[in-house]
Amino acid sequence: MYYLIMCRSLTYGQRVANGLERAGIPARILRSPAEISPSGCSYSVKVAARNLSRALTVLNRLRLPYLGVYVNSPDYGYQEVTL
């Protein structure tokens, strides 16, 4: 299972992914799925479920903004995670 941390642009996605990688958390940038980004211009950073809590701690410590966190459920599609 994995989570998507949605960012408003490619630049912010790169900053988030770089910050996570420096902290030892594997992260991959991808274009946000149309389900969660109707405008199609946002990017997301994919992280494993086991790393989500640590990833959010790192992002808050580095003051890197993100738009939301989403999980892909086989039954319901992408759903925003309330933190």
mmCIF file of N, CA, C and O in Angstrom, residues 3-6 52 56 66-71 79-83:
data_model
loop_
_atom_site.group_PDB
_atom_site.id
_atom_site.type_symbol
_atom_site.label_atom_id
_atom_site.label_comp_id
_atom_site.label_asym_id
_atom_site.label_seq_id
_atom_site.Cartn_x
_atom_site.Cartn_y
_atom_site.Cartn_z
ATOM 1 N N TYR A 3 0.883 5.878 -0.323
ATOM 2 C CA TYR A 3 0.167 7.141 -0.201
ATOM 3 C C TYR A 3 0.738 8.139 -1.200
ATOM 4 O O TYR A 3 1.910 8.058 -1.563
ATOM 5 N N LEU A 4 -0.103 9.073 -1.626
ATOM 6 C CA LEU A 4 0.332 10.168 -2.479
ATOM 7 C C LEU A 4 0.255 11.457 -1.684
ATOM 8 O O LEU A 4 -0.785 11.784 -1.103
ATOM 9 N N ILE A 5 1.362 12.181 -1.651
ATOM 10 C CA ILE A 5 1.399 13.499 -1.033
ATOM 11 C C ILE A 5 1.307 14.500 -2.184
ATOM 12 O O ILE A 5 2.231 14.612 -2.990
ATOM 13 N N MET A 6 0.169 15.181 -2.302
ATOM 14 C CA MET A 6 -0.070 16.048 -3.451
ATOM 15 C C MET A 6 0.559 17.423 -3.239
ATOM 16 O O MET A 6 0.418 18.031 -2.174
ATOM 17 N N LEU A 52 4.809 6.831 5.880
ATOM 18 C CA LEU A 52 3.988 8.045 5.832
ATOM 19 C C LEU A 52 4.164 8.923 7.069
ATOM 20 O O LEU A 52 4.397 10.125 6.941
ATOM 21 N N LEU A 56 5.666 12.768 6.872
ATOM 22 C CA LEU A 56 4.947 13.988 7.240
ATOM 23 C C LEU A 56 5.687 14.757 8.328
ATOM 24 O O LEU A 56 5.707 15.996 8.316
ATOM 25 N N TYR A 66 2.308 21.005 1.317
ATOM 26 C CA TYR A 66 1.660 20.020 0.445
ATOM 27 C C TYR A 66 0.162 20.255 0.520
ATOM 28 O O TYR A 66 -0.344 20.861 1.467
ATOM 29 N N LEU A 67 -0.564 19.818 -0.513
ATOM 30 C CA LEU A 67 -1.997 20.094 -0.603
ATOM 31 C C LEU A 67 -2.868 19.062 0.093
ATOM 32 O O LEU A 67 -3.989 19.354 0.479
ATOM 33 N N GLY A 68 -2.383 17.854 0.205
ATOM 34 C CA GLY A 68 -3.159 16.803 0.841
ATOM 35 C C GLY A 68 -2.464 15.469 0.715
ATOM 36 O O GLY A 68 -1.482 15.325 -0.023
ATOM 37 N N VAL A 69 -3.001 14.485 1.433
ATOM 38 C CA VAL A 69 -2.467 13.126 1.394
ATOM 39 C C VAL A 69 -3.610 12.208 0.982
ATOM 40 O O VAL A 69 -4.719 12.297 1.533
ATOM 41 N N TYR A 70 -3.345 11.331 0.032
ATOM 42 C CA TYR A 70 -4.374 10.448 -0.521
ATOM 43 C C TYR A 70 -3.915 9.000 -0.477
ATOM 44 O O TYR A 70 -2.738 8.707 -0.631
ATOM 45 N N VAL A 71 -4.884 8.126 -0.296
ATOM 46 C CA VAL A 71 -4.632 6.690 -0.337
ATOM 47 C C VAL A 71 -5.518 6.114 -1.438
ATOM 48 O O VAL A 71 -6.621 6.595 -1.680
ATOM 49 N N GLN A 79 -8.847 8.430 -1.963
ATOM 50 C CA GLN A 79 -9.548 9.137 -0.902
ATOM 51 C C GLN A 79 -8.550 9.963 -0.105
ATOM 52 O O GLN A 79 -7.439 9.483 0.181
ATOM 53 N N GLU A 80 -8.966 11.179 0.249
ATOM 54 C CA GLU A 80 -8.085 12.022 1.053
ATOM 55 C C GLU A 80 -8.026 11.488 2.478
ATOM 56 O O GLU A 80 -9.028 11.077 3.057
ATOM 57 N N VAL A 81 -6.834 11.510 3.024
ATOM 58 C CA VAL A 81 -6.608 11.055 4.398
ATOM 59 C C VAL A 81 -6.692 12.277 5.298
ATOM 60 O O VAL A 81 -6.037 13.293 5.036
ATOM 61 N N THR A 82 -7.503 12.199 6.330
ATOM 62 C CA THR A 82 -7.568 13.303 7.289
ATOM 63 C C THR A 82 -6.479 13.086 8.332
ATOM 64 O O THR A 82 -6.345 12.007 8.891
ATOM 65 N N LEU A 83 -5.718 14.135 8.545
ATOM 66 C CA LEU A 83 -4.576 14.030 9.462
ATOM 67 C C LEU A 83 -4.863 14.701 10.784
ATOM 68 O O LEU A 83 -5.568 15.576 10.947
#
